[in-house]
Structure formats: C-alpha cells, structure tokens
Coordinates of C-alpha atoms in Angstrom, one line a residue:
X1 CA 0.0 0.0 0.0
X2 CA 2.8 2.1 0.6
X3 CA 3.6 2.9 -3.2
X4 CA -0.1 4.4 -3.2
X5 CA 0.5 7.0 -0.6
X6 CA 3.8 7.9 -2.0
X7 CA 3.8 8.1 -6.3
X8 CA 6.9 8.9 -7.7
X9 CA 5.4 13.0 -7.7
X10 CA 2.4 14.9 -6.3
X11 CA 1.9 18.5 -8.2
X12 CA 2.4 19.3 -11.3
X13 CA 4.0 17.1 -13.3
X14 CA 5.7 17.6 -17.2
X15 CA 8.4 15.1 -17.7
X16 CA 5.9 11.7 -17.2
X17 CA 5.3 10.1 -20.1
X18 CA 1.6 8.4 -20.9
X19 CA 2.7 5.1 -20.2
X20 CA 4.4 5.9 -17.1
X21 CA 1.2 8.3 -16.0
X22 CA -1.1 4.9 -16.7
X23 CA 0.9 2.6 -15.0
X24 CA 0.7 4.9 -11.5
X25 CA -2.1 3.1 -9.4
X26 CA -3.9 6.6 -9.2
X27 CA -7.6 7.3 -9.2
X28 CA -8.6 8.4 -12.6
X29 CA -11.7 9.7 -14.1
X30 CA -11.5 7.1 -16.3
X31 CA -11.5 4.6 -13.2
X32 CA -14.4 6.9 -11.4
X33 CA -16.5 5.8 -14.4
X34 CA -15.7 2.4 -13.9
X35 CA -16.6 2.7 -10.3
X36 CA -19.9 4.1 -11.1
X37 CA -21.1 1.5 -13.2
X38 CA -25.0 0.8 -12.3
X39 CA -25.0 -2.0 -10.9
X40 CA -22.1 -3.5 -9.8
X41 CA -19.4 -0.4 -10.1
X42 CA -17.5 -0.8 -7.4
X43 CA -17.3 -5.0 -7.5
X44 CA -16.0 -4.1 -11.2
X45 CA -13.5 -1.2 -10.0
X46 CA -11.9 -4.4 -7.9
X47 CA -11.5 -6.7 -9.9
X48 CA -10.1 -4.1 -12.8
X49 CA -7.6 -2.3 -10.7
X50 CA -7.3 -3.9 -7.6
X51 CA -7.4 -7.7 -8.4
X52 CA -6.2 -7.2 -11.7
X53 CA -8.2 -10.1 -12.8
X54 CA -9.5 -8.3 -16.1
X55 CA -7.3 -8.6 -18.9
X56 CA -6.3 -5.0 -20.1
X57 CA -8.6 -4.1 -23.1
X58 CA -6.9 -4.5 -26.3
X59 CA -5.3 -0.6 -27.0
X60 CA -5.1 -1.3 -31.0
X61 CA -8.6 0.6 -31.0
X62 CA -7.7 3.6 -29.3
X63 CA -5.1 4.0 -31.7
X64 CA -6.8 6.4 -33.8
X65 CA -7.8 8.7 -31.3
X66 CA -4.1 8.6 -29.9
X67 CA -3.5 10.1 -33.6
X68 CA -5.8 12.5 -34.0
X69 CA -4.4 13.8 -30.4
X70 CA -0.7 13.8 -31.1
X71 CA -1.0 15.4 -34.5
X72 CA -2.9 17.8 -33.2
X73 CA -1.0 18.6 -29.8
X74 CA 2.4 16.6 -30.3
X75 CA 2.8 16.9 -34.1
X76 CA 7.0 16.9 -33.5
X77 CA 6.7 13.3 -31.3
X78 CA 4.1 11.6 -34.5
X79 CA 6.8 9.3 -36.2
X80 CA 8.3 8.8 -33.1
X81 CA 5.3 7.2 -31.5
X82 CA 3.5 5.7 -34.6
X83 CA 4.5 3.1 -37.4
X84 CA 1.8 3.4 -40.5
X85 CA 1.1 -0.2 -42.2
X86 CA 2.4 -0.4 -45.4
X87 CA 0.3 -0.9 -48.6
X88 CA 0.5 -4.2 -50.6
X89 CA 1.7 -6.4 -47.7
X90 CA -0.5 -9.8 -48.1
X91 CA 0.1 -11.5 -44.9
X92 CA -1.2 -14.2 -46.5
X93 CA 2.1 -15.4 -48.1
X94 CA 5.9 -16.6 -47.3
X95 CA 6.8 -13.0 -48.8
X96 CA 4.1 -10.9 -47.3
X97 CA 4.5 -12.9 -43.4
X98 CA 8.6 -11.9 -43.9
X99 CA 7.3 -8.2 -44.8
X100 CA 5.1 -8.1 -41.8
X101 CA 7.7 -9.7 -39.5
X102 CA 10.3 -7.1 -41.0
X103 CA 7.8 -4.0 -40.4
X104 CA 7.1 -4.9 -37.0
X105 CA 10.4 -5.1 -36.2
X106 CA 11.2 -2.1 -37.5
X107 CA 8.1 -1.0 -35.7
X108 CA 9.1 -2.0 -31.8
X109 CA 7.5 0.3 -29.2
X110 CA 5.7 2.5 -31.9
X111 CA 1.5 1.9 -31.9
X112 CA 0.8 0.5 -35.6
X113 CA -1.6 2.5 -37.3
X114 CA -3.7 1.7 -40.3
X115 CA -3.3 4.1 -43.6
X116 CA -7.3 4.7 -43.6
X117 CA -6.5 6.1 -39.8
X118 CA -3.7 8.0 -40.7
X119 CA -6.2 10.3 -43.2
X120 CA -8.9 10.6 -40.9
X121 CA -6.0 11.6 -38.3
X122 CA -4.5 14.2 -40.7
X123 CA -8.0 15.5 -41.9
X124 CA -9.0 16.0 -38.1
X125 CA -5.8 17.5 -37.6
X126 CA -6.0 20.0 -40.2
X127 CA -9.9 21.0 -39.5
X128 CA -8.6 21.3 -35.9
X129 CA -6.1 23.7 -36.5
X130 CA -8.2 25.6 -39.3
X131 CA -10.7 26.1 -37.0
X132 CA -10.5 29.6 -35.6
X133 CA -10.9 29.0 -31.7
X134 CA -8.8 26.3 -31.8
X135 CA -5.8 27.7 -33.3
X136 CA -6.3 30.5 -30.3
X137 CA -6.7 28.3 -27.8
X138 CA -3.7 26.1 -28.6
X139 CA -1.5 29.0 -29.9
X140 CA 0.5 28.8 -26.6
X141 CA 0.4 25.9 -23.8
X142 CA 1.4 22.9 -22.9
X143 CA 0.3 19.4 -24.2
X144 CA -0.2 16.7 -21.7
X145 CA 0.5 17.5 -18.3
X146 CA 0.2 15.5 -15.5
X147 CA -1.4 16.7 -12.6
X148 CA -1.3 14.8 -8.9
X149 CA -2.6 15.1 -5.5
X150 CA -3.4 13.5 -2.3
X151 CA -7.4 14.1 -1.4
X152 CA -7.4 15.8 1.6
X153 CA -10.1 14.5 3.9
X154 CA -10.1 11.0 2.6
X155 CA -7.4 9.2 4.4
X156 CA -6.9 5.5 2.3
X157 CA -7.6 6.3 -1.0
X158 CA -5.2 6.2 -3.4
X159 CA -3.7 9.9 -4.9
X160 CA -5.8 11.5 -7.3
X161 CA -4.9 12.6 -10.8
X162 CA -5.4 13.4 -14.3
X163 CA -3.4 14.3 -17.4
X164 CA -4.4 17.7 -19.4
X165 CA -4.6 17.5 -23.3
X166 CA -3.3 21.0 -23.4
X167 CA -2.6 23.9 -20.2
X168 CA -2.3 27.5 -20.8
X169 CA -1.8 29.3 -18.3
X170 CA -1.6 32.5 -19.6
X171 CA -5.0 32.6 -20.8
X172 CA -5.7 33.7 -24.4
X173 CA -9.1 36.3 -25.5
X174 CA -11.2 33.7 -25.4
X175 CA -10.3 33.0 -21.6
X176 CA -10.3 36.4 -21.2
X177 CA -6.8 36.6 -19.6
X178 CA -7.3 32.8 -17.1
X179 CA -5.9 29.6 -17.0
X180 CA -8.0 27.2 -19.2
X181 CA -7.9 23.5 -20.2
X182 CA -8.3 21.7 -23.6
X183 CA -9.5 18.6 -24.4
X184 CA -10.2 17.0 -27.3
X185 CA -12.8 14.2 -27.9
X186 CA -13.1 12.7 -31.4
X187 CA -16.4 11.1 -32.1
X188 CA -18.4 9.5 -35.0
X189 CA -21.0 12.5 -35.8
X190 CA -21.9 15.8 -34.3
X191 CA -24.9 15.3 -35.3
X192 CA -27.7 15.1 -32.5
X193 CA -30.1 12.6 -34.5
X194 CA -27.5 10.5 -35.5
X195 CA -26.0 6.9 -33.5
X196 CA -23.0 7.7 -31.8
X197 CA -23.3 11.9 -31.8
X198 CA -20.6 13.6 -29.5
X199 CA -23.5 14.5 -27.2
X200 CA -24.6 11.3 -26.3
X201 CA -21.1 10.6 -25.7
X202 CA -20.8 13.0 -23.4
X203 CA -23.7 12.1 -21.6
X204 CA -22.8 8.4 -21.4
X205 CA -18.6 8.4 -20.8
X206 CA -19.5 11.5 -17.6
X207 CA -17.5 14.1 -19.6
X208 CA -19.0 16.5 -16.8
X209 CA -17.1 14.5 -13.8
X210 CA -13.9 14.6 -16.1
X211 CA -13.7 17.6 -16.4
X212 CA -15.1 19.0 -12.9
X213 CA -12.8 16.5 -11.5
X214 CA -9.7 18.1 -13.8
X215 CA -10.3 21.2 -13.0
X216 CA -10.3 20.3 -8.7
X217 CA -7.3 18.7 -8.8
X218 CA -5.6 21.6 -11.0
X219 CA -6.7 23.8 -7.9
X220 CA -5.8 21.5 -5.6
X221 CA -2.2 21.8 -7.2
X222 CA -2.7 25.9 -6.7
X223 CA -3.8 26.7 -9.9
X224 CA -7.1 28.1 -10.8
X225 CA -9.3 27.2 -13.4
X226 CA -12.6 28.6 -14.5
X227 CA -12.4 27.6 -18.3
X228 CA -12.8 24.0 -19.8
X229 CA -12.8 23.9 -23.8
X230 CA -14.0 20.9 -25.3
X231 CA -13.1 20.4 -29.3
X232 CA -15.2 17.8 -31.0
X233 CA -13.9 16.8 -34.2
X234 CA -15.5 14.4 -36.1
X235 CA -14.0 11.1 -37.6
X236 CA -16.4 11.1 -40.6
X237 CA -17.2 13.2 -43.6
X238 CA -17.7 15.9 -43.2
X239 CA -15.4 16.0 -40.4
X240 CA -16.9 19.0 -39.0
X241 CA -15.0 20.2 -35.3
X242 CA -17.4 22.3 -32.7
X243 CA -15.4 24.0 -29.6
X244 CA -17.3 24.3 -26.6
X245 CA -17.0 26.0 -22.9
X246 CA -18.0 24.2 -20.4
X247 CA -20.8 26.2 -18.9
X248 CA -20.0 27.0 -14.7
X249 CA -23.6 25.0 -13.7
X250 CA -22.0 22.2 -15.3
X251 CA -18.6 22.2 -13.6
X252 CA -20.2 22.6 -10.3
X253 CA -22.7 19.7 -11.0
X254 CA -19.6 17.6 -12.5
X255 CA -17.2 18.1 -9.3
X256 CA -20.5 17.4 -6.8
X257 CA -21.0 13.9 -8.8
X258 CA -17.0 13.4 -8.5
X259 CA -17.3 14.3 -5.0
X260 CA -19.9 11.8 -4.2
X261 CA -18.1 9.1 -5.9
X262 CA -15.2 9.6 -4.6
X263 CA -15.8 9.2 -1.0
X264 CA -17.7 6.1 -1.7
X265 CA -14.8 5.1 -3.3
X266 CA -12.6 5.6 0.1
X267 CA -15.6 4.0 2.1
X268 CA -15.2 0.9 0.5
X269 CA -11.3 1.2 0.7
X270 CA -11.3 2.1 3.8
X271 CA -13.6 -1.3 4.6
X272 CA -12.0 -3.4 1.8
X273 CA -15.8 -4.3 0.8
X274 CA -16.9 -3.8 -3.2
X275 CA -20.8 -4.3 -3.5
X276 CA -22.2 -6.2 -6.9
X277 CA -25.5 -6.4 -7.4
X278 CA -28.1 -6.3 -4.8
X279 CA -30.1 -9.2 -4.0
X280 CA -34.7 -8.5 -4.9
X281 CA -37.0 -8.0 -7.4
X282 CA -36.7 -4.5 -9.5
X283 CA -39.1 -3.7 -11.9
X284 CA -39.5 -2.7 -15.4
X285 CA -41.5 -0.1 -16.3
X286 CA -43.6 1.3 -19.9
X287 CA -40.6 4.0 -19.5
X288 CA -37.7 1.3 -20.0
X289 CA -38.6 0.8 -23.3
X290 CA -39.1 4.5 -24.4
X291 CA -36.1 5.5 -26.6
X292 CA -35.7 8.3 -28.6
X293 CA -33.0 8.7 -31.3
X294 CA -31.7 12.0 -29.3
X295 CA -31.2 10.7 -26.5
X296 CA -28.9 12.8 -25.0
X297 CA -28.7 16.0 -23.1
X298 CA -26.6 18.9 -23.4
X299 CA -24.3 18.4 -20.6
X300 CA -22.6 21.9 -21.7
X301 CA -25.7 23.8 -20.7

C-alpha cells in the first residue's frame, strides 16, 4: 500500500510520459467511471484495478484517437510514437509474413496504425487547426501534463490525478486573460439525431465528472481554473469540429458527482468491501422501453 500513498510526484508534473502516468495506481476519471457503473461499479472497480483479474482491453482501438491527439497537440513526437502499415503487404504469403515480421520489427514500441486512420487523423488534424478557436486556444500551452494530489479529507484512497490535453496558463481572448484547459474528444458525428453523436457521448462516458474533477485537482495543485474547452472533431465526412465552454452549472454539477463518488470510493477502501449487485426483485416499467434517437442531453448547458 505504501507505493499508493507515496507516487513517484504529487503536483504538477511535465516530464511523465503516458505510459508511465497509466501505470501509477492513481484514481482516474476514467477509473471513477468504472466505479460508477449501475449496478455493480465498485465489485468491477476491484476486480479491474485492484485484483487485476481483467485482462487490459486491447489498445489497437484507441489508436486512432491517440493520432488525431498527437498530431494535433504533439505533431514533432508523431513518427516517433506511430508506425503506419504499409500498402500491398498480403500477410497471407511466405513474402508478405517476412514483410510483416520485418515491419514490425522495425516497428518495436511505436503503436501500428492503419493508412485509412492515418487520413482521418491528418484530416481532423488539419480541420482542428483551421478552426479559428482552436488555433487561439492552442497557440501557446502545454500538451499533456500530468497533474497529482493527495485528497485531503479521505485518508486511504489512493492519490488523485489526471493528465491535461493542453494547459495554458496564460489565458488567451477567449479565456479572457485565465488559465484554461483543452480537451479533445473525437467522435463518429456531431450530429444530435444521428447513432454515436458527440453528445450522447458526453452524456454516457461522464464528460462533466472529467472535467469537474480536472479542474479540482488543478486547484488543488494551486492553480485556478474557470475555463474547460472541449473540441469535437469528427471522424467522418464531413469531419466537421465544434469548440465548446463548459458552462460554470455544469462544472459545479460535474465536481458534486466526483465528490460523491469519490468518497464512496474511500468508504469501500477504507472497509475493503466492493458491493455487486443487490439481491430482490426491481421492476421494469412502460418507460424502460421508451427511446428516442436523441437521446442525450446537453451536458454543456
């Protein structure tokens, strides 16, 4: 237990790689989501990062949002960190398995990408950075800054922390003069009455505790932050990208959720017990099976 009260640094942190940030056992927002899971969140918090007895999803996936974020933050570390499949290699032959064998080789410690991923990275790239606001907002800053504290008042669980897209802390016009944050989430469609739109999304992966969460443990760290920029950037034609501010109602609604969670979360530390599913009868209701293709609230309002 001791390497969770004591990480390798508390504060603010800009010399940590991603995979050295991940492999801190740290409370996340990511792993607040996991812990809010209805039903069964925190049984499913310990067997994923207690236990450890669930295999690590398979990152190949996540690749292309990885792309889309260092081209458009860490443009200088892209062939560093990525190795694009060749065209015309058919795995499917003597020559084509040697080709492969020799690419990934040449490949080691780089995350493969497909070519079709590579264009939809460079496409959201460019919109990104054509897009007026954006090219303010990430005109000057940092990109991806680690950020670490110990929660005061919650003796037992594991340090806090989070790792910023992009920091300013100079502020730009459209910050008026403060600190801000920026994140970027790529999604399938902006569109509202489509599967998939960057709204439901937001709704469904918490973005509000993310990023009321963020901002807390930036403060915590002694730096004060009223402004949250979210860019959405779509994947698909026609790859539109929307910024927007997170509205101060939904910070404040977004750090009371986090709140709550997480001293549940050092309740059932503190007692080593992680509730499934409760035992009874619930009921489903004409409601359950109402569903409309919106389905999802503004959670920027």
């Amino acid at each position: 237990m001791s390497e969770l009260l004591a990480p390798p640094a508390l504060g603010r942190i800009t010399t940590e790689t991603a995979e050295q940030y991940h492999a801190q056992p740290c409370v996340s927002a990511s792993k607040l989501r996991t812990f809010n899971r209805d039903p069964g969140g925190p049984f499913l918090y310990y067997l994923t990062h207690i236990a450890k007895a669930i295999p690590k999803e398979d990152s190949s996936g996540f690749a292309p949002g990885r792309a889309c974020h260092t081209g458009l933050f860490e443009p200088h570390k892209f062939e560093a960190e990525f190795a694009v499949v060749p065209e015309g290699i058919d795995r499917r032959t003597n020559v084509g398995k040697a080709a492969w064998g020799a690419f990934l080789a040449a490949s080691k410690g780089k995350t493969i990408l497909e070519a079709d991923d590579l264009k939809t990275a460079q496409t959201v790239t460019t919109n990104c950075r054509s897009h007026r606001s954006v090219s303010q907002l990430i005109a000057k800053g940092e990109a991806e800054t680690t950020w670490r504290i110990i929660a005061a008042g919650l003796p037992g669980l594991p340090p806090l922390q989070c790792r910023t897209d992009w920091f300013c802390e100079e502020g730009c016009e459209l910050s008026q003069g403060r600190p801000y944050i920026v994140d970027l989430k790529t999604c399938a469609t902006l569109d509202r009455g489509e599967y998939g739109n960057f709204f439901r999304g937001a709704k469904d992966h918490a973005y509000d505790v993310q990023f009321g969460l963020y901002m807390a443990i930036l403060g915590a760290c002694g730096v004060e932050v009223r402004d949250f920029f979210v860019v959405a950037a779509e994947k698909s034609v026609p790859h539109g990208v929307e910024v927007y501010r997170m509205s101060d109602k939904a910070i404040e609604e977004g750090q009371r959720k986090a709140e709550r969670l997480l001293v549940a979360l050092a309740e059932c530390y503190k007692t080593n017990t992680w509730p499934n599913t409760e035992g009874g009868v619930l009921e489903l209701t004409a409601a359950t099976f109402k569903y409309g293709r919106n389905g999802a609230e503004d959670a920027f309002q």
